[in-house]
Tab-separated table of C-alpha atoms in Angstrom:
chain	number	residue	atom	x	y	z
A	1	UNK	CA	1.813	10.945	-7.222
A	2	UNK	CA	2.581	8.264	-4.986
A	3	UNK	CA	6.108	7.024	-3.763
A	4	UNK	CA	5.429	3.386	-5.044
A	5	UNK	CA	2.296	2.964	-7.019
A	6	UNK	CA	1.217	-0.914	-7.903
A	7	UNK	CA	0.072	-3.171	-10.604
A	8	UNK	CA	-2.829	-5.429	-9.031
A	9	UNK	CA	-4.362	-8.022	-10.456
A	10	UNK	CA	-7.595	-9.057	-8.865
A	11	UNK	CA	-8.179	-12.768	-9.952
A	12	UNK	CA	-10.851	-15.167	-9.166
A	13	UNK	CA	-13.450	-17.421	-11.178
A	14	UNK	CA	-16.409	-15.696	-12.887
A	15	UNK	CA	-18.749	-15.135	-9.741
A	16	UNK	CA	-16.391	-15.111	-7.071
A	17	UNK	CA	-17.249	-11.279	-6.010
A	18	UNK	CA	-13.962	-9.611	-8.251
A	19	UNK	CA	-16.406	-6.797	-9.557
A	20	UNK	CA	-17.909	-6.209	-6.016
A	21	UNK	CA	-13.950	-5.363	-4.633
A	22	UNK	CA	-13.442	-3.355	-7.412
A	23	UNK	CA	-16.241	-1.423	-7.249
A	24	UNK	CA	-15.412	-0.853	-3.095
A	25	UNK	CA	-12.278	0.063	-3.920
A	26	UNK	CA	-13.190	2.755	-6.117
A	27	UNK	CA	-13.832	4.714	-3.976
A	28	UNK	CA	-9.954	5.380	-3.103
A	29	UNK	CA	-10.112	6.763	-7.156
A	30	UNK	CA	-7.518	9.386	-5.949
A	31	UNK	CA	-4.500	6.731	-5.439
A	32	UNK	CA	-6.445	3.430	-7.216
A	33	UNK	CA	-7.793	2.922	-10.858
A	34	UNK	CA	-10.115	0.284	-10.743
A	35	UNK	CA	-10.436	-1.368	-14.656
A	36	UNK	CA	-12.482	-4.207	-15.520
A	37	UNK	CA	-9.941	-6.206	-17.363
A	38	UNK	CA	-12.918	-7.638	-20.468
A	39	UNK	CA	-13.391	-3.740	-20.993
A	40	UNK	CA	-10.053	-3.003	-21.024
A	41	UNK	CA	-9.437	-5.925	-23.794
A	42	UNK	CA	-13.406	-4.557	-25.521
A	43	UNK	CA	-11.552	-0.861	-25.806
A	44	UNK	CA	-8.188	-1.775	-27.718
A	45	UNK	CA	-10.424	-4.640	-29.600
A	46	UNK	CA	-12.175	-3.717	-33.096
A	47	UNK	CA	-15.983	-4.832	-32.602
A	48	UNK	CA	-15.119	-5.095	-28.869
A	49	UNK	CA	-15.427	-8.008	-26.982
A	50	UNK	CA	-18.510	-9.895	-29.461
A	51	UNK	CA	-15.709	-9.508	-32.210
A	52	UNK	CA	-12.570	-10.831	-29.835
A	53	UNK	CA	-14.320	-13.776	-28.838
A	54	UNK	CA	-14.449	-14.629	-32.311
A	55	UNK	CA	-10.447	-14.354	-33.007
A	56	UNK	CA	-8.468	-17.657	-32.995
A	57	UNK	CA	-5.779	-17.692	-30.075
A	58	UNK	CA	-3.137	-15.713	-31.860
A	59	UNK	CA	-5.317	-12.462	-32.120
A	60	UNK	CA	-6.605	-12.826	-28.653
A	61	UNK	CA	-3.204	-12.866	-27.918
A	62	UNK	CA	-2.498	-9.652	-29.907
A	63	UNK	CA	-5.376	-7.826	-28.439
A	64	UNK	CA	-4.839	-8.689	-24.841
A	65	UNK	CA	-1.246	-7.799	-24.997
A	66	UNK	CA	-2.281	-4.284	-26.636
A	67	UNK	CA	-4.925	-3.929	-23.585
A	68	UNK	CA	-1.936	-4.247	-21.447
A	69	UNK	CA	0.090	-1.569	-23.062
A	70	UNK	CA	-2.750	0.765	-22.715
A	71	UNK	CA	-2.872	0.147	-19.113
A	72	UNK	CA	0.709	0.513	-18.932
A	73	UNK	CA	0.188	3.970	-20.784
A	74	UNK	CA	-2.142	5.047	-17.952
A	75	UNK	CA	-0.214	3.618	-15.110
A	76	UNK	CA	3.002	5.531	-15.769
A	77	UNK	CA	0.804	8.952	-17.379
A	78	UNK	CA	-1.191	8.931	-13.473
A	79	UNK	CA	0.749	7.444	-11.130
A	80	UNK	CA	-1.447	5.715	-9.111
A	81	UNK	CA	-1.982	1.906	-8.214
A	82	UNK	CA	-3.544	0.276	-10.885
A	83	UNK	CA	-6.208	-2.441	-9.788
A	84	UNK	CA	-7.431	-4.525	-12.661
A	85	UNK	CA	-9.389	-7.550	-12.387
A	86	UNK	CA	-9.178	-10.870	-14.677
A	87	UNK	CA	-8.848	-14.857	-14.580
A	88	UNK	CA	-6.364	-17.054	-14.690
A	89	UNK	CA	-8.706	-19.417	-17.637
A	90	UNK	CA	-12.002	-19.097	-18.624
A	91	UNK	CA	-15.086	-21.581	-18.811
A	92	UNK	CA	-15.105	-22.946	-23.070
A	93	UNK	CA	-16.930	-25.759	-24.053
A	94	UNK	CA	-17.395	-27.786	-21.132
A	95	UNK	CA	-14.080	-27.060	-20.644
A	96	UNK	CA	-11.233	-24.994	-19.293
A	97	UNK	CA	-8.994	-22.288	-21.116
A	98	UNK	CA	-5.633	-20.632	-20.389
A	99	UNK	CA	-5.778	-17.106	-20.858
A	100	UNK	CA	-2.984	-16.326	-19.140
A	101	UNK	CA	0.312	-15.602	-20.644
A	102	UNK	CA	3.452	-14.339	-20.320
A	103	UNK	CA	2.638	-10.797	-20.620
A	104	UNK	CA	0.749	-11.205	-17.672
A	105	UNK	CA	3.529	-12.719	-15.660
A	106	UNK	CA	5.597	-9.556	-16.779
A	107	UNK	CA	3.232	-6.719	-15.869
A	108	UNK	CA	1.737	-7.311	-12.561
A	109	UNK	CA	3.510	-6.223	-9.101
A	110	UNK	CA	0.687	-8.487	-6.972
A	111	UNK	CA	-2.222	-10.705	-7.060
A	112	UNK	CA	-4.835	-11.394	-4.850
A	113	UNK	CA	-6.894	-14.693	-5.426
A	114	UNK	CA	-10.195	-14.331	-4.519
A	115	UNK	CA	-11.861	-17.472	-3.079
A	116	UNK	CA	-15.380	-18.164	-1.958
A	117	UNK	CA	-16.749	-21.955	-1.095
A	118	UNK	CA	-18.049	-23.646	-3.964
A	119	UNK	CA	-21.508	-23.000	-2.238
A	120	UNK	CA	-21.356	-19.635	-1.364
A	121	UNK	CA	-19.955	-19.147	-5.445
A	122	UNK	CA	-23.220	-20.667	-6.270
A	123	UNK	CA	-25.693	-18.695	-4.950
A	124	UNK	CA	-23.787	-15.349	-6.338
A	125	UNK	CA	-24.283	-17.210	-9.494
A	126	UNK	CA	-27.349	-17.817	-9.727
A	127	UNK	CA	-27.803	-13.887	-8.380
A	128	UNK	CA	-25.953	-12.732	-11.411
A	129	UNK	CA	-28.798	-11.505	-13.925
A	130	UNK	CA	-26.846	-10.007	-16.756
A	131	UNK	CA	-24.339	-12.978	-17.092
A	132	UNK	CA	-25.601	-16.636	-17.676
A	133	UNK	CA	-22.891	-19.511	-16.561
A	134	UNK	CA	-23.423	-23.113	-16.014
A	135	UNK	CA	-23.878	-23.678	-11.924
A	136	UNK	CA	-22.733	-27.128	-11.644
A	137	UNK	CA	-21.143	-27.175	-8.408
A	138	UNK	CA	-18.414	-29.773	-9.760
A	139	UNK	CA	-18.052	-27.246	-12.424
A	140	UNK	CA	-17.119	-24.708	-10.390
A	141	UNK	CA	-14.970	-27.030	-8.349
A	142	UNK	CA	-12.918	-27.844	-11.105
A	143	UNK	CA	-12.608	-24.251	-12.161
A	144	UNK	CA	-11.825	-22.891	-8.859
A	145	UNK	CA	-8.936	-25.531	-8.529
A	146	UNK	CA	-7.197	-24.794	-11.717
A	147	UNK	CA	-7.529	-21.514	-11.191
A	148	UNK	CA	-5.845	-21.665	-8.029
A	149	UNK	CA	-3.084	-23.932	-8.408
A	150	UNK	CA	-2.585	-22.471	-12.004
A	151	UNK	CA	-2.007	-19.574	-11.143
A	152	UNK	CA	0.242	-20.279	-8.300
A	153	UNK	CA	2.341	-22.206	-10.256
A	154	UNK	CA	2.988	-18.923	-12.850
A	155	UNK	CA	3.230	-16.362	-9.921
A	156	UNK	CA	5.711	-18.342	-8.226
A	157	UNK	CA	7.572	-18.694	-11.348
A	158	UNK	CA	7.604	-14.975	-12.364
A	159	UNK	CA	8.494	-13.874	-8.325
A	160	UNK	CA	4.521	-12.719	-8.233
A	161	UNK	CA	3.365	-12.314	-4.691
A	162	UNK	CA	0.045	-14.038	-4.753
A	163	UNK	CA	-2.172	-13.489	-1.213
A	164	UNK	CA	-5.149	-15.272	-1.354
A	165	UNK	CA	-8.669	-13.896	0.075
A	166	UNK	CA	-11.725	-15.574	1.140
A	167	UNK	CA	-14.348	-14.898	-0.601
A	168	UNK	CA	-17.243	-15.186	2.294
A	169	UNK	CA	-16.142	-12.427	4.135
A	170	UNK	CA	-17.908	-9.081	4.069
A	171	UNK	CA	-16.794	-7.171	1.304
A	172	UNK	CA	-15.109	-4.305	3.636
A	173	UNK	CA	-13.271	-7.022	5.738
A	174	UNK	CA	-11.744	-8.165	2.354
A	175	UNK	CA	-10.948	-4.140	1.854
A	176	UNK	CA	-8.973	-4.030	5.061
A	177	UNK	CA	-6.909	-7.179	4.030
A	178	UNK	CA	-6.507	-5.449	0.065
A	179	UNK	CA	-5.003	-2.345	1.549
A	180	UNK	CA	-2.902	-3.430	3.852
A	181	UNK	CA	-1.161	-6.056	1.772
A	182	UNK	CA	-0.644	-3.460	-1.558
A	183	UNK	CA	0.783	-0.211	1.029
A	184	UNK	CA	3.177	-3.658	2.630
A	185	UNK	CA	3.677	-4.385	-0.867
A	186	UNK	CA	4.825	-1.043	-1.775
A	187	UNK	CA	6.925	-0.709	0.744
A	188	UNK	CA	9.045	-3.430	0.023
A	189	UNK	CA	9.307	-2.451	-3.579
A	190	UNK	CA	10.519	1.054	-2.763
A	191	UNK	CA	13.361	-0.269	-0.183
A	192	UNK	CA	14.535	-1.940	-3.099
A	193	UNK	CA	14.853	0.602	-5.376
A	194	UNK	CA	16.344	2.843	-3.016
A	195	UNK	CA	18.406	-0.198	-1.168
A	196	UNK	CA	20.249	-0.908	-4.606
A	197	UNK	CA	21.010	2.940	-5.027
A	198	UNK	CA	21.851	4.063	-1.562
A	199	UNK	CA	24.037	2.271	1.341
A	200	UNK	CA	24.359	4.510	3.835
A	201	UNK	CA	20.547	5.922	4.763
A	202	UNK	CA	18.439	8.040	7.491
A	203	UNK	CA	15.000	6.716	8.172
A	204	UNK	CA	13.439	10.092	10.084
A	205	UNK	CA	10.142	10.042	12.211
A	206	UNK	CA	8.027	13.374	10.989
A	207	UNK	CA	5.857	14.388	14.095
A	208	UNK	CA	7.148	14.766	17.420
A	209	UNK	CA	10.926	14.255	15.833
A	210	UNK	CA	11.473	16.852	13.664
A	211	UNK	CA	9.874	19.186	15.484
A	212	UNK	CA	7.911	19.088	19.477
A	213	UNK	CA	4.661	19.594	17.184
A	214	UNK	CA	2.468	17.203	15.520
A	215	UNK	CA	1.109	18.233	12.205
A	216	UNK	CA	-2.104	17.132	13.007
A	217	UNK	CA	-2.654	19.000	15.881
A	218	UNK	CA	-1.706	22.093	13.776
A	219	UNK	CA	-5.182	21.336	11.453
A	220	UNK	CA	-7.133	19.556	14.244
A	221	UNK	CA	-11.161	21.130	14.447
A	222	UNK	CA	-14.011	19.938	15.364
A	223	UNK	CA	-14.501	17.283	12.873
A	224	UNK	CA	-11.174	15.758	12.939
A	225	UNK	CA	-9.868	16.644	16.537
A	226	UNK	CA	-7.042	15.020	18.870
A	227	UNK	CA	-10.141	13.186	20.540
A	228	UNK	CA	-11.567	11.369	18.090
A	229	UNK	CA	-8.011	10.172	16.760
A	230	UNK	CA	-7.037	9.098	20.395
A	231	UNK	CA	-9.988	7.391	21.074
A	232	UNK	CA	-9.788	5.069	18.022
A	233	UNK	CA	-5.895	4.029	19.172
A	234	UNK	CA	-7.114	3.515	22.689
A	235	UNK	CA	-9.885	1.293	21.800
A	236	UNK	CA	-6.661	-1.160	20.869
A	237	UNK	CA	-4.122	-2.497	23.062
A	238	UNK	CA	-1.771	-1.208	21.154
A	239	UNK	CA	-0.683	0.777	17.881
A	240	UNK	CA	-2.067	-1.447	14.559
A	241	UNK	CA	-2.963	-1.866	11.969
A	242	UNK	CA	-6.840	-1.686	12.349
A	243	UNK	CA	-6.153	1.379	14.672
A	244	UNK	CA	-4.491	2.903	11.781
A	245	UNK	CA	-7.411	2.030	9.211
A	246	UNK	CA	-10.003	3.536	11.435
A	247	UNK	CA	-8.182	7.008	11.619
A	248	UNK	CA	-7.703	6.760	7.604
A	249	UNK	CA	-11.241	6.191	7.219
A	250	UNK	CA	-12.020	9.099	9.527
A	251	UNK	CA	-9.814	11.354	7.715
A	252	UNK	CA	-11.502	9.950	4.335
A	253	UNK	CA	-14.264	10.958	5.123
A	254	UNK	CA	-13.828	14.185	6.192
A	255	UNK	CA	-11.457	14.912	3.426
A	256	UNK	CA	-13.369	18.348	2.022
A	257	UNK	CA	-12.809	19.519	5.293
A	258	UNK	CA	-9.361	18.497	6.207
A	259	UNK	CA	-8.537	19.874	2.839
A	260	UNK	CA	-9.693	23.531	3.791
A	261	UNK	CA	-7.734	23.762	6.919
A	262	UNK	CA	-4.909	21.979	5.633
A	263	UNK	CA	-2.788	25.152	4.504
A	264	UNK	CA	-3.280	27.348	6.912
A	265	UNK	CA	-1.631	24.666	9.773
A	266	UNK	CA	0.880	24.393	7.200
A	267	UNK	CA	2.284	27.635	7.690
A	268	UNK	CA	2.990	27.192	11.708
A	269	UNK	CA	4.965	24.211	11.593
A	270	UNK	CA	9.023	24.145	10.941
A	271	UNK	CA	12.156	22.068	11.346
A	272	UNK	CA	13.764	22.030	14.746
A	273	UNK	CA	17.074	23.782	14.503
A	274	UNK	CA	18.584	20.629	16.548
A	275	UNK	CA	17.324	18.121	13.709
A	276	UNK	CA	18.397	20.106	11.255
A	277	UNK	CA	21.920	20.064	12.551
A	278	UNK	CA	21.865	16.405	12.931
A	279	UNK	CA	21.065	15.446	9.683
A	280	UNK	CA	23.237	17.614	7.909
A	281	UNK	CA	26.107	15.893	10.712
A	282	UNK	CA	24.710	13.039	8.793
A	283	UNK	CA	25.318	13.594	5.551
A	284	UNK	CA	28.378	15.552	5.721
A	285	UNK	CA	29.796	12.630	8.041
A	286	UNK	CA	28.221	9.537	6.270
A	287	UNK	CA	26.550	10.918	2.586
A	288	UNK	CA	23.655	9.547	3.844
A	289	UNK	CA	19.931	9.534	1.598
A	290	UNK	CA	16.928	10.487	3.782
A	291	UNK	CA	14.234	9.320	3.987
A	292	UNK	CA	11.250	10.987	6.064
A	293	UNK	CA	8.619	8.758	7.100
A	294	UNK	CA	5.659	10.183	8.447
A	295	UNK	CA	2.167	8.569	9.971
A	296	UNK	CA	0.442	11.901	9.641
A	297	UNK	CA	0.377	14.279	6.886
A	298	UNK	CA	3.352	13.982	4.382
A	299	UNK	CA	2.689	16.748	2.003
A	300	UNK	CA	2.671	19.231	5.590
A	301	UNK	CA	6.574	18.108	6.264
A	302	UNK	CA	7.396	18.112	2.657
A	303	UNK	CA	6.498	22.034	2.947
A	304	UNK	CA	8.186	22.773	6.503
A	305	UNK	CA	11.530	20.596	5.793
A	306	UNK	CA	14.763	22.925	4.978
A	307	UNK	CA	18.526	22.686	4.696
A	308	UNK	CA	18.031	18.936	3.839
A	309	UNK	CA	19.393	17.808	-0.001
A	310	UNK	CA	18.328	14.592	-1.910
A	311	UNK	CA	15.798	13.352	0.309
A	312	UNK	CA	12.343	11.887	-0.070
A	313	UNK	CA	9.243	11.687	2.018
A	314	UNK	CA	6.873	9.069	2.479
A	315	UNK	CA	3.734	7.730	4.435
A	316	UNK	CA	0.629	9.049	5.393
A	317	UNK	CA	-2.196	8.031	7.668
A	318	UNK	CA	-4.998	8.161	5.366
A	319	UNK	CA	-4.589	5.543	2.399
A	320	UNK	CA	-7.143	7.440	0.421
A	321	UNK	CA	-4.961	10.503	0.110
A	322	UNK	CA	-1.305	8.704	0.302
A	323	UNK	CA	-1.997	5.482	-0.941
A	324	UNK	CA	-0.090	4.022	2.340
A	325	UNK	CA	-1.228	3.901	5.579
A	326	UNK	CA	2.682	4.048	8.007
A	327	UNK	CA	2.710	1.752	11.294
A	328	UNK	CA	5.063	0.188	13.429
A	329	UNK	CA	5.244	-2.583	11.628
A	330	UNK	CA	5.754	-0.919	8.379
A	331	UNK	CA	8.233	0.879	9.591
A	332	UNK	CA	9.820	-1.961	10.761
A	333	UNK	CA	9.384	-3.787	7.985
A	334	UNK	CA	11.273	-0.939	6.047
A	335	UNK	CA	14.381	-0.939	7.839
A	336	UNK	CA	14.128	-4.993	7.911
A	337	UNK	CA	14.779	-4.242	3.806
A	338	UNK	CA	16.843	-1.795	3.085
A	339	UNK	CA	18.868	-3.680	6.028
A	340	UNK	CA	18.756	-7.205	3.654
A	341	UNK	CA	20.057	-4.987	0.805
A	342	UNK	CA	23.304	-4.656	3.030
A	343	UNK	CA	22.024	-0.445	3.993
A	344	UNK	CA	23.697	0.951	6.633
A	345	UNK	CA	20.257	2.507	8.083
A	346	UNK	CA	20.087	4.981	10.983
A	347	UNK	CA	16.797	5.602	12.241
A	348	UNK	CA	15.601	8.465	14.165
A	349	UNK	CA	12.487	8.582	16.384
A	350	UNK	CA	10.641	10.005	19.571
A	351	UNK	CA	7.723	7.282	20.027
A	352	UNK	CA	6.390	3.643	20.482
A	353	UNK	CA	5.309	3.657	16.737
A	354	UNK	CA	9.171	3.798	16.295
A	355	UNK	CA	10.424	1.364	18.322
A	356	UNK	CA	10.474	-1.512	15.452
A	357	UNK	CA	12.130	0.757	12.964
A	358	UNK	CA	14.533	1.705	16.145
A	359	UNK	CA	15.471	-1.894	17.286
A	360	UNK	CA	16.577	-3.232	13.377
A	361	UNK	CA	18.746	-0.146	12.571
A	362	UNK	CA	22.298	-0.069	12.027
A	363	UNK	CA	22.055	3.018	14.391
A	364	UNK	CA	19.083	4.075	16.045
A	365	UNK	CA	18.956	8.126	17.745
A	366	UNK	CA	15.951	8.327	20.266
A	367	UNK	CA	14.309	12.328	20.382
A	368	UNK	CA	12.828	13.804	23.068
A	369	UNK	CA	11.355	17.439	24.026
A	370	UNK	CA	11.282	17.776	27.945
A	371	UNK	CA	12.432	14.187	28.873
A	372	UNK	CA	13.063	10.457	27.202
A	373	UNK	CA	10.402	8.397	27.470
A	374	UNK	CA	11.061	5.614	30.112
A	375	UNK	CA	9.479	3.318	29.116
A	376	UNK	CA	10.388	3.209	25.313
A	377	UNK	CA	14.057	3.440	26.668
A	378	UNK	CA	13.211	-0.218	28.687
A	379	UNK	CA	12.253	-1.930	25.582
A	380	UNK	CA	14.934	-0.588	23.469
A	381	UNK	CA	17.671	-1.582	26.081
A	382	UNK	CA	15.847	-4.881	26.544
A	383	UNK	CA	16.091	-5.467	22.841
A	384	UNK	CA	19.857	-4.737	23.497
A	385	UNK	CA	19.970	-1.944	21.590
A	386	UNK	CA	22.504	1.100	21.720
A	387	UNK	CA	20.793	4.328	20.983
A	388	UNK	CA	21.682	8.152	20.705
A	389	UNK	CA	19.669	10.735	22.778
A	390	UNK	CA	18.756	13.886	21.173
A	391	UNK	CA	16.724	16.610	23.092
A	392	UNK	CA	15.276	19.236	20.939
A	393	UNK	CA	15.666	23.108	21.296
């Protein structure tokens, strides 16, 4: 189950490629359901969606809303994001409809707006075999503007975040922008919930800080090795996001694999005694919550962390498995929260990818195995922040 899982609407004008993302996205079906919003209305419906089109406006109303309690039903029973696309109003008559409602503005987390040109929506128009629609290009226009600024208007109001996506792009560069905005997303939600329960709070590196080994190093073969991994983050100037993607994507699809080696690296790799004493200084001293956030492989630290109470772990660095991908920046946008939410957050890392987290804690305690690392000490003092050295048995 994931540590924050989404409801995602994915909203756009008949044509404007809303089927296409779902369909990419699909792929992900461990940590996304993809549902076609009409079929989701056509299941709860009586005659399915020949007979709802019929209703008057009060039993459309009835029928949508039950649609939405079955997808609640299924978001809470499985725990993953739920993705389900639909419009803001619909093409009647010559003219335009509201479908929306408040039950809409209650039940959705985040929106993304998809938005081709009026010529590019056009041509996949005219594409579309199995669906006729007037082409009109003023037609379109007009429906892509009120579906814009309508539904802007009701996000806003209901405290929806609405990111809007062109729709020209290719369909995986619209992927890239999708994931990384829903993990963001996520993140922000879960610093809440845990920001409103907890004040005083440890945000803990995984590899290379609770222990001098990195968990994937421990599973590392042929297929997924150290090389391949490094290769991809040196090909960018630095650690981000598309760095990050590319090593998900690798791990994706290798997963079969990955998932056969996965146990037996499992059982090498354990808590250093020297972290384990400093977070139980922690929470004796400061009844601090923990929270371990790890760019690698989660479930692996979840197995090898003892002698820690009430604690949870997050992250992951393929969003196909974890439903997050953990950089820098959302590490830094973490502690940024739970810091707004008036947290007293120490943070505890050994590498660049920590520095942001680092910088914007309360505290920050800097890990190290032979030696610091110079360099990452330079930026953190030029930052002017204080920080805590801990070498590791």
């Amino acid at each position: 189950m994931l540590i924050q899982p989404l409801r995602i609407g994915i909203y756009g004008v008949s044509g404007a490629g809303k089927s296409r993302l779902s369909k990419q996205l699909s792929h992900y079906a461990e940590v996304i359901n993809s549902i076609d919003g009409s079929k989701a209305i056509a299941q709860v419906t009586p005659g399915g969606l020949t007979a709802f089109k019929k209703f008057d406006e009060s039993q459309q109303k009835y029928y949508r809303q039950l649609s939405l309690d079955s997808l609640q039903e299924q978001f809470e029973r499985e725990g993953k994001h739920l993705l389900v696309t639909g419009h803001y109003c619909f093409l009647k008559n010559a003219s335009l409809e509201v479908v929306w409602t408040q039950n809409d503005a209650q039940f959705y987390d985040l929106i993304f707006l998809l938005q081709p040109t009026v010529e590019q929506l056009c041509i996949q128009v005219e594409k579309d075999k199995f669906r006729r629609r007037d082409t009109a290009p003023y037609i379109l226009r007009q429906w892509m503007e009120v579906e814009e600024e309508g539904l802007s208007f009701a996000c806003e109001k209901a405290g929806i975040p609405l990111v809007r996506l062109s729709g020209n792009q290719a369909v995986d560069k619209i992927e890239r922008q999708v994931i990384e905005k829903i993990y963001f997303h996520a993140i922000a939600i879960y610093a809440k919930r845990i920001g409103e329960k907890h004040k005083n709070i440890v945000l803990c590196d995984c590899d290379g800080t609770l222990n001098r080994d990195d968990a994937f190093n421990l599973i590392a073969n042929k297929t997924i090795n150290n090389d391949a991994v490094t290769k991809i983050f040196k090909s960018y100037p630095e650690y981000c996001f598309n760095a990050f993607y590319e090593v998900s994507c690798l791990i994706q699809t290798n997963r079969e694999e990955l998932d056969s080696i996965i146990n037996e690296g499992l059982k090498r790799l354990n808590m250093n005694t020297r972290m384990t004493a400093k977070l139980s200084e922690l929470k004796e001293r400061l009844n601090v919550y923990i929270v371990f956030i790890s760019s690698g492989i989660p479930c692996a630290w979840k197995q090898a962390i003892q002698g820690v109470s009430e604690y949870s772990i997050i992250g992951g660095a393929s969003f196909g498995r974890y439903g997050m991908i953990i950089t820098n920046d959302v590490k830094e946008h973490l502690v940024k929260e739970l810091v707004s939410y008036g947290c007293h957050v120490v943070a505890i890392g050994n590498g660049s990818n920590d520095l942001g987290m680092l910088i914007h804690s309360s505290n920050a305690i800097v890990v190290f195995a032979q030696k610091p690392k110079e360099q990452m000490l330079e930026k953190l003092k030029n930052a002017g922040k204080s920080f805590e050295l801990l070498q590791l048995a």
